[in-house]
Short mmCIF file of C-alpha atoms in Angstrom, two decimals:
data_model
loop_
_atom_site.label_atom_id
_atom_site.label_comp_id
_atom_site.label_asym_id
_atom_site.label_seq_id
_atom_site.Cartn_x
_atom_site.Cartn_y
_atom_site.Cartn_z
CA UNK A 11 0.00 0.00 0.00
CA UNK A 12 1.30 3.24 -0.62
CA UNK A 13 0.78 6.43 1.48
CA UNK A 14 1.81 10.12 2.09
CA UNK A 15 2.52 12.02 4.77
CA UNK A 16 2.87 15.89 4.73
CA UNK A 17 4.67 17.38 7.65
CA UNK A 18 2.89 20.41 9.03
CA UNK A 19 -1.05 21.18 8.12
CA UNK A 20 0.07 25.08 8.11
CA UNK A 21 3.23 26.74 7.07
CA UNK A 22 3.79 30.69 7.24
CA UNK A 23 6.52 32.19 5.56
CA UNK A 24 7.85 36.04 5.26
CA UNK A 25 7.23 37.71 1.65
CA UNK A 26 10.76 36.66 -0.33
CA UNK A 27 11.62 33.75 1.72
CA UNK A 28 12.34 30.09 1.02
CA UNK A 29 9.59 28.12 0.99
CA UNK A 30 9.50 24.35 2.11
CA UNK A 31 6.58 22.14 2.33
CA UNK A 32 7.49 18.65 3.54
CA UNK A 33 6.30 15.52 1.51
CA UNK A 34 7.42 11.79 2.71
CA UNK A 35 6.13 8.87 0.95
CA UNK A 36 5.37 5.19 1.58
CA UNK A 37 5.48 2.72 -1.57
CA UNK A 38 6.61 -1.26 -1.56
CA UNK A 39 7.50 -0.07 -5.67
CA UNK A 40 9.26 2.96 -7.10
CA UNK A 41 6.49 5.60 -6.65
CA UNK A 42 5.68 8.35 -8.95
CA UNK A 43 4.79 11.38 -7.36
CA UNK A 44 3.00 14.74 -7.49
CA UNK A 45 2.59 18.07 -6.40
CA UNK A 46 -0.67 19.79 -6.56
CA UNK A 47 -1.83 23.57 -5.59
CA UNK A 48 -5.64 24.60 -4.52
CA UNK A 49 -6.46 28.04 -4.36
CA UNK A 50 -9.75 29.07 -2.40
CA UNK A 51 -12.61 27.93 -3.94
CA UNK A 52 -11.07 26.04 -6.93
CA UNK A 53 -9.60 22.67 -7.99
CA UNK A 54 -6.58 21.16 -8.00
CA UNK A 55 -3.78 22.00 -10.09
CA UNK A 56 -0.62 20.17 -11.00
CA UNK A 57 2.19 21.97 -10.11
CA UNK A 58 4.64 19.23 -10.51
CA UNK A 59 5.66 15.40 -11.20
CA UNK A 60 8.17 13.23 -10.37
CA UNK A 61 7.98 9.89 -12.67
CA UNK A 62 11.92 8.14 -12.23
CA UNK A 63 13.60 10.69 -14.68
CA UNK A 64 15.35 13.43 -13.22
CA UNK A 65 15.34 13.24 -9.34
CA UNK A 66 15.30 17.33 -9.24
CA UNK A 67 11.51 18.74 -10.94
CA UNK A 68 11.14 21.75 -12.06
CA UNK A 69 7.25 22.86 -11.89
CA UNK A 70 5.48 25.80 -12.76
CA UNK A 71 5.60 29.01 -11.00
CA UNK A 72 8.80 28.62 -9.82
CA UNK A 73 8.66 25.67 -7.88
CA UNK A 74 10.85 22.90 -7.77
CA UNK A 75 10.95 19.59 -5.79
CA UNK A 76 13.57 16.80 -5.02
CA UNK A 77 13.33 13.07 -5.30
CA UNK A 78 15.22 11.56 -2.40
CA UNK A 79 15.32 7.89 -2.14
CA UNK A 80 17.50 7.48 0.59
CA UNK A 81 14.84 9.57 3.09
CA UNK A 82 11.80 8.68 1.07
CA UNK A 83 10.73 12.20 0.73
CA UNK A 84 9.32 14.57 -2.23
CA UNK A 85 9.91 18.41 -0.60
CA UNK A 86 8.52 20.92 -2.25
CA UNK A 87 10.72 24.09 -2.52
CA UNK A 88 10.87 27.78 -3.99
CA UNK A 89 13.42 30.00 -3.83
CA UNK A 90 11.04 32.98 -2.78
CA UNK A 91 7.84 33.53 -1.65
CA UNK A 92 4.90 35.24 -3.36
CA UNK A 93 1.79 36.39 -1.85
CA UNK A 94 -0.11 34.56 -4.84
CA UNK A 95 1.75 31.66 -3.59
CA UNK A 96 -0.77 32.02 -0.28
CA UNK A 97 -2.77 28.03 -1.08
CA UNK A 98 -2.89 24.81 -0.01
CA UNK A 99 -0.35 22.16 -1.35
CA UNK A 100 -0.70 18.66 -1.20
CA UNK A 101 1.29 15.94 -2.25
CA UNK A 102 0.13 12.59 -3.86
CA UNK A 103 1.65 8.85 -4.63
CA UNK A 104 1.14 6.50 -7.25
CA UNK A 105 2.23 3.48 -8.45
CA UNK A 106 3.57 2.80 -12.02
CA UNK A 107 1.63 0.90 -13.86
CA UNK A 108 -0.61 -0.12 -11.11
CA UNK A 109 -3.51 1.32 -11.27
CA UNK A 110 -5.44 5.17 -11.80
CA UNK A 111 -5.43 6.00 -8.01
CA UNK A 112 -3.43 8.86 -6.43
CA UNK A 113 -2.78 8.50 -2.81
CA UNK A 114 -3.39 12.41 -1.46
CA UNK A 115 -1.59 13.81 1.57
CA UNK A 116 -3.79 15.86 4.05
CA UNK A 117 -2.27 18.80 2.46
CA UNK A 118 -0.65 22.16 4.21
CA UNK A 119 -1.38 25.58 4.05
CA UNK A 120 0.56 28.18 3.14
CA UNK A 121 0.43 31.60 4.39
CA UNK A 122 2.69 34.32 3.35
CA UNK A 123 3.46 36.97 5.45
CA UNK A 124 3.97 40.53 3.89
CA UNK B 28 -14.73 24.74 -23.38
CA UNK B 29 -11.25 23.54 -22.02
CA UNK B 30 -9.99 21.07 -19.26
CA UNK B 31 -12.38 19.56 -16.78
CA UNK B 32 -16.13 21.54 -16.03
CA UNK B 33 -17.91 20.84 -13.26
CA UNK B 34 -21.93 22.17 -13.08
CA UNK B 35 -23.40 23.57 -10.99
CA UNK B 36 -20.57 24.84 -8.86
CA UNK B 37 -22.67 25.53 -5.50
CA UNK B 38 -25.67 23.26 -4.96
CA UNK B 39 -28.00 23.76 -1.86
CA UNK B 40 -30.52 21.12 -1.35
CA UNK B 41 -32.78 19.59 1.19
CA UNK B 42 -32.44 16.20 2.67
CA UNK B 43 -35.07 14.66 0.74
CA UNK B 44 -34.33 16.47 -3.08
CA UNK B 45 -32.93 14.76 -5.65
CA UNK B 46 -30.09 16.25 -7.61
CA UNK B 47 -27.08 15.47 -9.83
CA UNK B 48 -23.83 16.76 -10.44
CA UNK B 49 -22.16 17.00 -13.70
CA UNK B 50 -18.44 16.71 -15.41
CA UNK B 51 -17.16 16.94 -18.54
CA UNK B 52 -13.62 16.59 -19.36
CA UNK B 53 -12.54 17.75 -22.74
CA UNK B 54 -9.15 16.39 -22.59
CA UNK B 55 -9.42 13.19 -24.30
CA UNK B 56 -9.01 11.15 -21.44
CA UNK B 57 -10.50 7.41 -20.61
CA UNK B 58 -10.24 8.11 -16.84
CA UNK B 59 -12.41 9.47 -14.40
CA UNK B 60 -12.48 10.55 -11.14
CA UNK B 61 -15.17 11.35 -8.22
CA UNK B 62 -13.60 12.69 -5.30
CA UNK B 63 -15.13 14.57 -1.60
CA UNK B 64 -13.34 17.36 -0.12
CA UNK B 65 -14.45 17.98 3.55
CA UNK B 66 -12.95 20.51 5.73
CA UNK B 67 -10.28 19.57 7.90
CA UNK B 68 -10.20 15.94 6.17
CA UNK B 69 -7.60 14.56 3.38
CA UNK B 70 -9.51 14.26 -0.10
CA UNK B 71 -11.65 11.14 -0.41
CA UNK B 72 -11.83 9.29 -3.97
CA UNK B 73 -15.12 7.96 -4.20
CA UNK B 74 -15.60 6.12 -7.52
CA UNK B 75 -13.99 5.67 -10.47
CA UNK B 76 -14.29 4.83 -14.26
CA UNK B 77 -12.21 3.96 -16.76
CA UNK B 78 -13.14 3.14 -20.63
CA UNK B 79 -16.55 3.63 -18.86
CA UNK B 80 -16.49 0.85 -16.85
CA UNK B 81 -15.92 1.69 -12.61
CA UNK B 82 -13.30 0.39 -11.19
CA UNK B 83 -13.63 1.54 -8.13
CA UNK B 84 -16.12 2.07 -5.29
CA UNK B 85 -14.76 3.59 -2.03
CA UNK B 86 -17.74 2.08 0.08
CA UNK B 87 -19.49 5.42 -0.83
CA UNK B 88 -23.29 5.21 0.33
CA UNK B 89 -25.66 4.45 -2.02
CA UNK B 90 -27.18 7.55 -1.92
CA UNK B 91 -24.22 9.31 -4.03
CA UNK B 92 -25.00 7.00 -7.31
CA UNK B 93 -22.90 7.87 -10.45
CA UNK B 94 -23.62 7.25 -13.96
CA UNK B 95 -20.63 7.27 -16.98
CA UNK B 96 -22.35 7.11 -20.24
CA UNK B 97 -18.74 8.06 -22.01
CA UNK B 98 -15.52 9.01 -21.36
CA UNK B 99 -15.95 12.53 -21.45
CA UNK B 100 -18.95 12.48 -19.26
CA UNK B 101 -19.51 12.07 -15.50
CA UNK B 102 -22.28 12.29 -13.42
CA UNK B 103 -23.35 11.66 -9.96
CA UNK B 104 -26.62 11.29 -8.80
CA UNK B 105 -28.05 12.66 -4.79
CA UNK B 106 -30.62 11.54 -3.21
CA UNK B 107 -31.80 11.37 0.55
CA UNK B 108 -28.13 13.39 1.43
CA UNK B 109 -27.71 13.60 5.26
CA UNK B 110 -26.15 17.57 6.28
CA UNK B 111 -22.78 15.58 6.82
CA UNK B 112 -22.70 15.41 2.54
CA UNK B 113 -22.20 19.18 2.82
CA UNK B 114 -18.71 19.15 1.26
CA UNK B 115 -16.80 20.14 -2.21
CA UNK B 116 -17.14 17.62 -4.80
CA UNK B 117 -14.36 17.11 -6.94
CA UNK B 118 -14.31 15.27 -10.71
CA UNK B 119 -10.86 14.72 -12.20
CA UNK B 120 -9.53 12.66 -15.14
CA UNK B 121 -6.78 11.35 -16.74
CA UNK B 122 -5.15 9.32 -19.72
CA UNK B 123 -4.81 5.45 -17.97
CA UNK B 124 -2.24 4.56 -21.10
CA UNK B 125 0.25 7.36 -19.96
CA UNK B 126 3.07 6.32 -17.32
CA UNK B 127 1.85 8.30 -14.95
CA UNK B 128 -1.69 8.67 -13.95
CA UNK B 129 -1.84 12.34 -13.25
CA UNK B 130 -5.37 13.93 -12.81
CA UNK B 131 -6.64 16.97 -14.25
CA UNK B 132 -8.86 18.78 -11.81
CA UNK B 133 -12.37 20.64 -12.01
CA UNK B 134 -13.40 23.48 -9.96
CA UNK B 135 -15.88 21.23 -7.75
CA UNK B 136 -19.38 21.69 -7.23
CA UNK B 137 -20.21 23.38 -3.30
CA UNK B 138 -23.03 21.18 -1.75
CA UNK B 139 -24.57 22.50 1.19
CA UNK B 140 -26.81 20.00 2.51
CA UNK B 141 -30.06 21.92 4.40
#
């Protein structure tokens, strides 16, 4: 069975700082994983994917994430915060070639500071 | 139209009204996806189809029913809803013959359960 687990339900961060939203998975096979963004009263959107290529993912609006094996995590990162970055993230497992299901994290939200 | 539309997106009904939610995914995808978004609790998939066919019930009550006459279409069916229903309701889809199953998100549909 796979599973995710995202570290902090609420992150804050100062206007221009690093942002880090914590993302450790569970998977008996190589996972794929994903990144997805909510804004209020909307769906979700994919931000990112990792699917065995490159372990570092680039996404869009300037975020980036990191496959690490070793810790079995998926961290999402960006250099510097934007207020439109103010959302809820959550992270998501799958299993290649297994089936259609994605395996959500609770998901955190992100406050920026001004 | 473009990506995945969800109608109505805010539905108030009684407990004994009979309603359905619709999505359409214009996307060309085989996969589809009903999921429930409750405050305060990670996103629940509920059902879902593939070629038309489900795949998968989450042990969702039979008063949610859903119907897939195609792959671009997706309904789900209310009936007798109790006030904890109240919750966003989620359709997604994706292409099952890709390596990685990611889902494409609508905007939800609001349900307030009176």
């Amino acid at each position: 069975a796979q599973s995710v687990t995202q570290l902090g339900s609420h992150v804050s961060v100062s206007e221009g700082a690093l942002v880090l939203l914590r993302c450790n998975y569970s998977s008996s096979v190589p996972p794929y994983l994903f990144w997805y963004v909510q804004y209020p009263n909307q769906g979700l959107q994919l931000l990112l994917k990792y699917t065995s290529a490159a372990t570092l993912v680039k996404g869009i609006n300037g975020f980036e994430a990191e496959f690490k094996k070793s810790e079995t995590s998926f961290h999402l990162t960006k250099p510097s915060a934007h207020m439109s970055d103010a959302a809820e993230y959550f992270c998501a497992v799958s299993e290649p070639f297994g089936n259609e299901k994605l395996t959500f994290g609770t998901g955190t939200r992100l406050t920026i500071i001004p | 139209e473009t990506g995945v539309t969800q109608t109505p997106r805010h539905l108030v009904m009684g407990m004994t009204n009979k309603k359905s939610l619709k999505c359409e995914q214009h996307l060309g995808h085989n996969a589809m996806y009903w999921y429930k978004q409750s405050a305060k609790k990670p996103l629940e998939l509920m059902f879902v189809y593939n070629f038309k066919e489900q795949t998968e019930n989450n042990s969702v009550p039979s008063r949610f029913s859903p119907e897939c006459p195609n792959s671009s279409h997706l309904f789900l069916h209310l009936h007798t809803l109790q006030p904890e229903d109240s919750a966003l309701y989620l359709c997604a889809s994706s292409q099952s013959n890709q390596v990685a199953y990611e889902q494409y998100f609508g905007p939800g549909t609001r349900l307030t359960v009176t």
